[in-house]
């Protein structure tokens, strides 16, 4: 990978890093809650099994995706990225406008810990299925989102390496912080990250959808930056409009 | 049995948690594909039209959600 590749690929690295950071922080909160309430053995076992399942999904889906004609992959991934990104961006705008509450990791941790602690303990010597399944589900679901984001920003077929680097860096950071702090990462500016990732996913989604439909984007790959700026300005303009609309409706 | 169903449901809501919003996006892309390439020759205007539709859907949906009591 050359210096030029890195310079051109930074938006995909940044998008994958930020999106993965948000997903891994959410998964960490649940794994920590499982560990604190039910013990670490099955919290970690569930997490490791989910990572293995994710590796299996990537190993199966990756080669299959490469066999599909590029235009069809771009259209499919573009549409999914648009659905995913527009949903994220709409929620981030509504949160920034104060229409819906910000995601609170501390509250999520407390609620999950309480639910798990209240459930019946596993019989001695038996597998704690609840702890295992809760950690497995959290890591698998957040991990699938990360895998999709990596695919979405690298949908040209051979560009998965750069977003994978971004996602890998986010994973290492969250695991390291989780291992050191042993508590949810409350200071991650989650809505700001979601706002930025929503903007980038909308830009990538619109770009791949256009490519898949045969649109020759003016400026080629550079139009992703143009789309990102346009979506950012639109989203920023929507924040005060949503605040006003909510104020009038109240 | 409930756990796999919950996982599948969560996977679906990754992309669609508001059917009208998702349908509007898909319908706009379909309408664009049907009409724009044959009627608009300039790639720049094709790009502008694709973005404008998506921007309109996002702004309209944000305002609609904000007005909900």
mmCIF file of C-alpha atoms in Angstrom:
data_model
loop_
_atom_site.group_PDB
_atom_site.id
_atom_site.type_symbol
_atom_site.label_atom_id
_atom_site.label_comp_id
_atom_site.label_asym_id
_atom_site.label_seq_id
_atom_site.Cartn_x
_atom_site.Cartn_y
_atom_site.Cartn_z
ATOM 1 C CA UNK A 1 0.000 0.000 0.000
ATOM 2 C CA UNK A 2 1.564 3.310 -1.070
ATOM 3 C CA UNK A 3 1.506 6.744 0.565
ATOM 4 C CA UNK A 4 -0.815 7.886 -2.256
ATOM 5 C CA UNK A 5 -3.273 5.058 -1.421
ATOM 6 C CA UNK A 6 -3.355 6.239 2.183
ATOM 7 C CA UNK A 7 -3.881 9.884 1.185
ATOM 8 C CA UNK A 8 -6.795 8.939 -1.119
ATOM 9 C CA UNK A 9 -8.132 6.365 1.315
ATOM 10 C CA UNK A 10 -8.292 8.479 4.472
ATOM 11 C CA UNK A 11 -12.065 9.116 4.211
ATOM 12 C CA UNK A 12 -12.727 5.370 4.201
ATOM 13 C CA UNK A 13 -10.257 4.787 7.072
ATOM 14 C CA UNK A 14 -11.806 7.648 9.087
ATOM 15 C CA UNK A 15 -15.391 6.550 8.368
ATOM 16 C CA UNK A 16 -14.663 2.931 9.340
ATOM 17 C CA UNK A 17 -12.723 4.009 12.462
ATOM 18 C CA UNK A 18 -15.424 6.362 13.764
ATOM 19 C CA UNK A 19 -18.333 4.031 12.993
ATOM 20 C CA UNK A 20 -16.530 1.022 14.453
ATOM 21 C CA UNK A 21 -15.604 3.003 17.567
ATOM 22 C CA UNK A 22 -19.293 3.702 18.234
ATOM 23 C CA UNK A 23 -20.277 0.063 17.645
ATOM 24 C CA UNK A 24 -17.444 -1.389 19.746
ATOM 25 C CA UNK A 25 -18.176 1.034 22.616
ATOM 26 C CA UNK A 26 -21.809 -0.186 22.627
ATOM 27 C CA UNK A 27 -20.691 -3.836 22.565
ATOM 28 C CA UNK A 28 -18.153 -3.172 25.341
ATOM 29 C CA UNK A 29 -20.857 -1.677 27.573
ATOM 30 C CA UNK A 30 -22.934 -4.869 27.332
ATOM 31 C CA UNK A 31 -19.949 -7.224 27.751
ATOM 32 C CA UNK A 32 -18.854 -5.241 30.823
ATOM 33 C CA UNK A 33 -22.398 -5.428 32.224
ATOM 34 C CA UNK A 34 -22.458 -9.204 31.663
ATOM 35 C CA UNK A 35 -19.021 -9.566 33.279
ATOM 36 C CA UNK A 36 -19.925 -7.421 36.270
ATOM 37 C CA UNK A 37 -23.308 -9.084 36.865
ATOM 38 C CA UNK A 38 -22.645 -12.738 35.946
ATOM 39 C CA UNK A 39 -18.858 -13.172 35.968
ATOM 40 C CA UNK A 40 -16.221 -12.826 33.286
ATOM 41 C CA UNK A 41 -15.888 -16.420 32.130
ATOM 42 C CA UNK A 42 -19.006 -16.613 29.966
ATOM 43 C CA UNK A 43 -18.961 -12.900 29.091
ATOM 44 C CA UNK A 44 -15.572 -13.418 27.442
ATOM 45 C CA UNK A 45 -16.519 -16.849 26.013
ATOM 46 C CA UNK A 46 -19.621 -15.342 24.362
ATOM 47 C CA UNK A 47 -17.565 -12.448 22.966
ATOM 48 C CA UNK A 48 -14.854 -14.745 21.570
ATOM 49 C CA UNK A 49 -17.452 -17.066 19.961
ATOM 50 C CA UNK A 50 -19.153 -14.039 18.369
ATOM 51 C CA UNK A 51 -15.809 -12.893 16.929
ATOM 52 C CA UNK A 52 -15.284 -16.415 15.503
ATOM 53 C CA UNK A 53 -18.823 -16.363 14.029
ATOM 54 C CA UNK A 54 -18.082 -12.947 12.486
ATOM 55 C CA UNK A 55 -14.852 -14.263 10.968
ATOM 56 C CA UNK A 56 -16.900 -17.127 9.478
ATOM 57 C CA UNK A 57 -19.448 -14.674 8.018
ATOM 58 C CA UNK A 58 -16.637 -12.587 6.476
ATOM 59 C CA UNK A 59 -14.908 -15.723 5.120
ATOM 60 C CA UNK A 60 -18.187 -16.865 3.469
ATOM 61 C CA UNK A 61 -19.543 -13.496 2.318
ATOM 62 C CA UNK A 62 -16.253 -11.967 1.110
ATOM 63 C CA UNK A 63 -15.458 -14.393 -1.744
ATOM 64 C CA UNK A 64 -19.180 -14.610 -2.654
ATOM 65 C CA UNK A 65 -19.325 -10.819 -2.957
ATOM 66 C CA UNK A 66 -16.294 -10.771 -5.257
ATOM 67 C CA UNK A 67 -18.048 -13.183 -7.687
ATOM 68 C CA UNK A 68 -21.015 -10.844 -8.214
ATOM 69 C CA UNK A 69 -20.599 -8.288 -11.062
ATOM 70 C CA UNK A 70 -19.136 -5.037 -9.699
ATOM 71 C CA UNK A 71 -22.078 -2.834 -10.829
ATOM 72 C CA UNK A 72 -24.595 -5.014 -8.975
ATOM 73 C CA UNK A 73 -22.456 -5.067 -5.813
ATOM 74 C CA UNK A 74 -22.085 -1.287 -5.943
ATOM 75 C CA UNK A 75 -25.838 -0.802 -6.366
ATOM 76 C CA UNK A 76 -26.751 -3.243 -3.580
ATOM 77 C CA UNK A 77 -24.133 -1.910 -1.145
ATOM 78 C CA UNK A 78 -24.985 1.671 -2.138
ATOM 79 C CA UNK A 79 -28.685 1.168 -1.394
ATOM 80 C CA UNK A 80 -27.947 -0.549 1.928
ATOM 81 C CA UNK A 81 -25.456 2.200 2.863
ATOM 82 C CA UNK A 82 -28.074 4.823 2.023
ATOM 83 C CA UNK A 83 -30.713 3.085 4.175
ATOM 84 C CA UNK A 84 -28.205 2.648 7.025
ATOM 85 C CA UNK A 85 -26.578 6.091 6.725
ATOM 86 C CA UNK A 86 -29.792 8.123 6.290
ATOM 87 C CA UNK A 87 -31.276 6.351 9.341
ATOM 88 C CA UNK A 88 -28.176 7.185 11.415
ATOM 89 C CA UNK A 89 -28.031 10.766 10.163
ATOM 90 C CA UNK A 90 -31.729 11.404 10.833
ATOM 91 C CA UNK A 91 -31.359 10.081 14.390
ATOM 92 C CA UNK A 92 -28.156 12.109 14.947
ATOM 93 C CA UNK A 93 -29.875 15.299 13.708
ATOM 94 C CA UNK A 94 -32.891 14.679 15.988
ATOM 95 C CA UNK A 95 -30.549 14.044 18.945
ATOM 96 C CA UNK A 96 -28.499 17.181 18.178
ATOM 97 C CA UNK A 97 -31.766 19.164 18.048
ATOM 98 C CA UNK A 98 -32.840 17.753 21.420
ATOM 99 C CA UNK A 99 -35.928 16.071 19.926
ATOM 100 C CA UNK A 100 -34.832 12.617 21.122
ATOM 101 C CA UNK A 101 -32.577 11.830 24.076
ATOM 102 C CA UNK A 102 -28.847 11.239 23.662
ATOM 103 C CA UNK A 103 -27.663 7.638 23.999
ATOM 104 C CA UNK A 104 -26.426 7.199 27.571
ATOM 105 C CA UNK A 105 -23.817 4.430 28.027
ATOM 106 C CA UNK A 106 -23.942 4.747 31.840
ATOM 107 C CA UNK A 107 -27.703 4.200 31.856
ATOM 108 C CA UNK A 108 -27.415 1.328 29.342
ATOM 109 C CA UNK A 109 -24.757 -0.294 31.563
ATOM 110 C CA UNK A 110 -26.830 0.138 34.734
ATOM 111 C CA UNK A 111 -30.023 -1.210 33.110
ATOM 112 C CA UNK A 112 -28.285 -4.216 31.553
ATOM 113 C CA UNK A 113 -26.398 -5.034 34.784
ATOM 114 C CA UNK A 114 -29.614 -4.853 36.804
ATOM 115 C CA UNK A 115 -31.523 -7.118 34.381
ATOM 116 C CA UNK A 116 -28.717 -9.686 34.361
ATOM 117 C CA UNK A 117 -28.227 -9.599 38.136
ATOM 118 C CA UNK A 118 -31.970 -10.084 38.693
ATOM 119 C CA UNK A 119 -32.111 -13.167 36.448
ATOM 120 C CA UNK A 120 -31.709 -16.604 38.016
ATOM 121 C CA UNK A 121 -28.057 -17.580 38.518
ATOM 122 C CA UNK A 122 -26.747 -20.561 36.518
ATOM 123 C CA UNK A 123 -26.653 -23.847 38.490
ATOM 124 C CA UNK A 124 -23.192 -24.616 39.873
ATOM 125 C CA UNK A 125 -20.946 -26.296 37.309
ATOM 126 C CA UNK A 126 -23.326 -25.547 34.419
ATOM 127 C CA UNK A 127 -22.839 -23.100 31.561
ATOM 128 C CA UNK A 128 -24.304 -19.646 32.254
ATOM 129 C CA UNK A 129 -26.338 -19.586 29.046
ATOM 130 C CA UNK A 130 -27.783 -16.128 29.723
ATOM 131 C CA UNK A 131 -24.342 -14.518 30.179
ATOM 132 C CA UNK A 132 -22.947 -16.329 27.152
ATOM 133 C CA UNK A 133 -25.904 -15.509 24.874
ATOM 134 C CA UNK A 134 -26.109 -11.851 25.933
ATOM 135 C CA UNK A 135 -22.406 -11.218 25.270
ATOM 136 C CA UNK A 136 -22.553 -13.271 22.041
ATOM 137 C CA UNK A 137 -25.560 -11.371 20.702
ATOM 138 C CA UNK A 138 -24.122 -7.941 21.554
ATOM 139 C CA UNK A 139 -20.730 -8.582 19.966
ATOM 140 C CA UNK A 140 -22.248 -10.355 16.940
ATOM 141 C CA UNK A 141 -24.774 -7.607 16.177
ATOM 142 C CA UNK A 142 -22.382 -4.707 16.659
ATOM 143 C CA UNK A 143 -19.732 -6.673 14.738
ATOM 144 C CA UNK A 144 -22.088 -7.283 11.796
ATOM 145 C CA UNK A 145 -22.645 -3.522 11.650
ATOM 146 C CA UNK A 146 -18.862 -2.995 11.565
ATOM 147 C CA UNK A 147 -18.459 -5.606 8.790
ATOM 148 C CA UNK A 148 -21.212 -3.900 6.796
ATOM 149 C CA UNK A 149 -19.612 -0.468 7.261
ATOM 150 C CA UNK A 150 -16.240 -1.813 6.058
ATOM 151 C CA UNK A 151 -17.970 -3.296 2.994
ATOM 152 C CA UNK A 152 -19.985 -0.118 2.408
ATOM 153 C CA UNK A 153 -17.002 2.209 2.347
ATOM 154 C CA UNK A 154 -14.837 -0.186 0.331
ATOM 155 C CA UNK A 155 -17.456 -1.327 -2.162
ATOM 156 C CA UNK A 156 -15.203 -0.892 -5.198
ATOM 157 C CA UNK A 157 -14.142 -4.520 -4.734
ATOM 158 C CA UNK A 158 -10.471 -4.227 -3.850
ATOM 159 C CA UNK A 159 -10.581 -1.426 -1.283
ATOM 160 C CA UNK A 160 -11.501 -3.361 1.843
ATOM 161 C CA UNK A 161 -8.008 -3.137 3.325
ATOM 162 C CA UNK A 162 -8.121 0.575 4.239
ATOM 163 C CA UNK A 163 -11.511 0.535 6.036
ATOM 164 C CA UNK A 164 -10.458 -2.727 7.714
ATOM 165 C CA UNK A 165 -7.431 -0.867 9.115
ATOM 166 C CA UNK A 166 -9.762 1.812 10.518
ATOM 167 C CA UNK A 167 -12.081 -0.798 12.074
ATOM 168 C CA UNK A 168 -9.109 -2.763 13.473
ATOM 169 C CA UNK A 169 -7.656 0.372 15.074
ATOM 170 C CA UNK A 170 -11.028 1.136 16.699
ATOM 171 C CA UNK A 171 -11.274 -2.457 18.013
ATOM 172 C CA UNK A 172 -7.779 -2.320 19.525
ATOM 173 C CA UNK A 173 -8.479 1.064 21.123
ATOM 174 C CA UNK A 174 -11.795 -0.004 22.683
ATOM 175 C CA UNK A 175 -10.473 -3.386 23.890
ATOM 176 C CA UNK A 176 -7.390 -1.702 25.411
ATOM 177 C CA UNK A 177 -9.456 1.004 27.135
ATOM 178 C CA UNK A 178 -12.013 -1.569 28.315
ATOM 179 C CA UNK A 179 -9.293 -3.810 29.726
ATOM 180 C CA UNK A 180 -7.652 -0.903 31.571
ATOM 181 C CA UNK A 181 -10.742 0.974 32.774
ATOM 182 C CA UNK A 182 -13.198 -1.927 33.349
ATOM 183 C CA UNK A 183 -16.129 0.464 32.929
ATOM 184 C CA UNK A 184 -18.152 1.863 30.007
ATOM 185 C CA UNK A 185 -16.465 4.531 27.890
ATOM 186 C CA UNK A 186 -18.640 7.498 28.799
ATOM 187 C CA UNK A 187 -16.529 10.255 27.291
ATOM 188 C CA UNK A 188 -16.755 9.092 23.697
ATOM 189 C CA UNK A 189 -18.768 11.838 21.919
ATOM 190 C CA UNK A 190 -21.146 9.273 20.516
ATOM 191 C CA UNK A 191 -23.670 11.546 18.813
ATOM 192 C CA UNK A 192 -20.947 13.658 17.173
ATOM 193 C CA UNK A 193 -19.370 10.465 15.831
ATOM 194 C CA UNK A 194 -22.756 9.168 14.658
ATOM 195 C CA UNK A 195 -23.423 12.501 12.968
ATOM 196 C CA UNK A 196 -20.083 12.336 11.131
ATOM 197 C CA UNK A 197 -20.488 8.667 10.224
ATOM 198 C CA UNK A 198 -24.059 9.242 9.035
ATOM 199 C CA UNK A 199 -22.776 11.994 6.742
ATOM 200 C CA UNK A 200 -19.988 9.772 5.367
ATOM 201 C CA UNK A 201 -22.224 6.713 4.910
ATOM 202 C CA UNK A 202 -24.808 8.820 3.056
ATOM 203 C CA UNK A 203 -22.022 10.151 0.817
ATOM 204 C CA UNK A 204 -20.611 6.668 0.115
ATOM 205 C CA UNK A 205 -24.133 5.266 -0.307
ATOM 206 C CA UNK A 206 -25.181 7.926 -2.831
ATOM 207 C CA UNK A 207 -21.863 7.492 -4.663
ATOM 208 C CA UNK A 208 -22.065 3.678 -4.971
ATOM 209 C CA UNK A 209 -25.770 3.833 -5.866
ATOM 210 C CA UNK A 210 -24.992 6.318 -8.653
ATOM 211 C CA UNK A 211 -22.055 4.206 -9.854
ATOM 212 C CA UNK A 212 -24.238 1.087 -9.811
ATOM 213 C CA UNK A 213 -26.817 2.893 -11.960
ATOM 214 C CA UNK A 214 -24.162 3.967 -14.459
ATOM 215 C CA UNK A 215 -23.760 7.600 -13.357
ATOM 216 C CA UNK A 216 -20.332 8.982 -14.367
ATOM 217 C CA UNK A 217 -19.702 11.122 -11.278
ATOM 218 C CA UNK A 218 -18.084 14.470 -12.114
ATOM 219 C CA UNK A 219 -14.620 14.400 -10.506
ATOM 220 C CA UNK A 220 -14.803 10.593 -10.095
ATOM 221 C CA UNK A 221 -13.889 9.555 -6.495
ATOM 222 C CA UNK A 222 -13.540 13.206 -5.454
ATOM 223 C CA UNK A 223 -17.305 13.564 -5.683
ATOM 224 C CA UNK A 224 -17.513 11.499 -2.441
ATOM 225 C CA UNK A 225 -15.953 14.512 -0.678
ATOM 226 C CA UNK A 226 -18.435 16.831 -2.420
ATOM 227 C CA UNK A 227 -21.349 14.611 -1.383
ATOM 228 C CA UNK A 228 -20.050 14.489 2.208
ATOM 229 C CA UNK A 229 -19.886 18.296 2.365
ATOM 230 C CA UNK A 230 -23.383 18.590 0.873
ATOM 231 C CA UNK A 231 -24.871 16.044 3.346
ATOM 232 C CA UNK A 232 -23.041 17.756 6.239
ATOM 233 C CA UNK A 233 -24.432 21.202 5.334
ATOM 234 C CA UNK A 234 -27.906 19.724 4.896
ATOM 235 C CA UNK A 235 -27.771 17.948 8.265
ATOM 236 C CA UNK A 236 -26.439 21.035 10.059
ATOM 237 C CA UNK A 237 -29.231 23.123 8.520
ATOM 238 C CA UNK A 238 -31.814 20.544 9.639
ATOM 239 C CA UNK A 239 -30.801 20.784 13.339
ATOM 240 C CA UNK A 240 -32.286 24.272 14.070
ATOM 241 C CA UNK A 241 -35.249 23.533 11.773
ATOM 242 C CA UNK A 242 -36.037 20.371 13.759
ATOM 243 C CA UNK A 243 -35.622 22.263 17.060
ATOM 244 C CA UNK A 244 -38.101 24.924 15.886
ATOM 245 C CA UNK A 245 -40.559 22.349 14.582
ATOM 246 C CA UNK A 246 -40.425 20.433 17.880
ATOM 247 C CA UNK A 247 -40.877 23.687 19.842
ATOM 248 C CA UNK A 248 -43.981 24.599 17.842
ATOM 249 C CA UNK A 249 -45.436 21.105 18.191
ATOM 250 C CA UNK A 250 -44.951 21.066 21.999
ATOM 251 C CA UNK B 1 -35.813 -19.831 19.678
ATOM 252 C CA UNK B 2 -36.433 -16.200 20.686
ATOM 253 C CA UNK B 3 -32.746 -15.306 20.555
ATOM 254 C CA UNK B 4 -32.204 -16.014 16.785
ATOM 255 C CA UNK B 5 -35.440 -14.166 15.969
ATOM 256 C CA UNK B 6 -34.250 -11.203 18.062
ATOM 257 C CA UNK B 7 -30.902 -11.236 16.233
ATOM 258 C CA UNK B 8 -32.605 -11.317 12.805
ATOM 259 C CA UNK B 9 -34.976 -8.526 13.828
ATOM 260 C CA UNK B 10 -32.033 -6.403 15.027
ATOM 261 C CA UNK B 11 -30.218 -7.043 11.747
ATOM 262 C CA UNK B 12 -33.251 -5.856 9.785
ATOM 263 C CA UNK B 13 -33.604 -2.708 11.889
ATOM 264 C CA UNK B 14 -29.961 -1.905 11.102
ATOM 265 C CA UNK B 15 -31.292 -0.749 7.742
ATOM 266 C CA UNK B 16 -35.013 -0.244 8.231
ATOM 267 C CA UNK B 17 -36.701 0.998 11.386
ATOM 268 C CA UNK B 18 -39.160 3.254 9.585
ATOM 269 C CA UNK B 19 -40.716 1.581 6.550
ATOM 270 C CA UNK B 20 -42.013 4.831 5.025
ATOM 271 C CA UNK B 21 -38.572 6.445 5.216
ATOM 272 C CA UNK B 22 -36.886 3.386 3.678
ATOM 273 C CA UNK B 23 -39.560 3.100 0.971
ATOM 274 C CA UNK B 24 -39.165 6.791 0.102
ATOM 275 C CA UNK B 25 -35.393 6.319 -0.389
ATOM 276 C CA UNK B 26 -35.851 3.188 -2.534
ATOM 277 C CA UNK B 27 -38.691 4.775 -4.527
ATOM 278 C CA UNK B 28 -36.570 7.865 -5.238
ATOM 279 C CA UNK B 29 -33.629 5.757 -6.472
ATOM 280 C CA UNK B 30 -36.015 3.693 -8.637
ATOM 281 C CA UNK B 31 -37.657 6.828 -10.085
ATOM 282 C CA UNK B 32 -34.217 8.317 -10.735
ATOM 283 C CA UNK B 33 -33.105 5.151 -12.585
ATOM 284 C CA UNK B 34 -36.345 5.105 -14.592
ATOM 285 C CA UNK B 35 -36.373 8.748 -15.685
ATOM 286 C CA UNK B 36 -33.153 10.702 -15.225
ATOM 287 C CA UNK B 37 -30.538 8.887 -17.373
ATOM 288 C CA UNK B 38 -32.808 9.051 -20.451
ATOM 289 C CA UNK B 39 -33.944 12.661 -19.947
ATOM 290 C CA UNK B 40 -30.889 14.389 -18.484
ATOM 291 C CA UNK B 41 -27.645 14.110 -20.438
ATOM 292 C CA UNK B 42 -25.265 16.001 -18.134
ATOM 293 C CA UNK B 43 -23.645 13.797 -15.447
ATOM 294 C CA UNK B 44 -23.398 16.857 -13.207
ATOM 295 C CA UNK B 45 -27.166 17.433 -13.312
ATOM 296 C CA UNK B 46 -27.812 13.703 -12.906
ATOM 297 C CA UNK B 47 -25.694 13.819 -9.719
ATOM 298 C CA UNK B 48 -27.443 16.966 -8.490
ATOM 299 C CA UNK B 49 -30.882 15.403 -9.062
ATOM 300 C CA UNK B 50 -29.926 12.175 -7.241
ATOM 301 C CA UNK B 51 -28.620 14.154 -4.244
ATOM 302 C CA UNK B 52 -31.543 16.624 -4.232
ATOM 303 C CA UNK B 53 -34.107 13.839 -3.919
ATOM 304 C CA UNK B 54 -32.235 12.190 -1.049
ATOM 305 C CA UNK B 55 -31.762 15.576 0.647
ATOM 306 C CA UNK B 56 -35.497 16.299 0.349
ATOM 307 C CA UNK B 57 -36.410 12.911 1.840
ATOM 308 C CA UNK B 58 -34.006 13.384 4.775
ATOM 309 C CA UNK B 59 -35.118 16.955 5.541
ATOM 310 C CA UNK B 60 -38.817 16.071 5.255
ATOM 311 C CA UNK B 61 -38.432 13.033 7.491
ATOM 312 C CA UNK B 62 -36.454 14.973 10.140
ATOM 313 C CA UNK B 63 -39.133 17.688 10.256
ATOM 314 C CA UNK B 64 -41.957 15.135 10.312
ATOM 315 C CA UNK B 65 -40.326 13.304 13.258
ATOM 316 C CA UNK B 66 -39.654 16.595 15.073
ATOM 317 C CA UNK B 67 -43.339 17.551 14.809
ATOM 318 C CA UNK B 68 -44.466 14.277 16.423
ATOM 319 C CA UNK B 69 -45.792 15.003 19.958
#
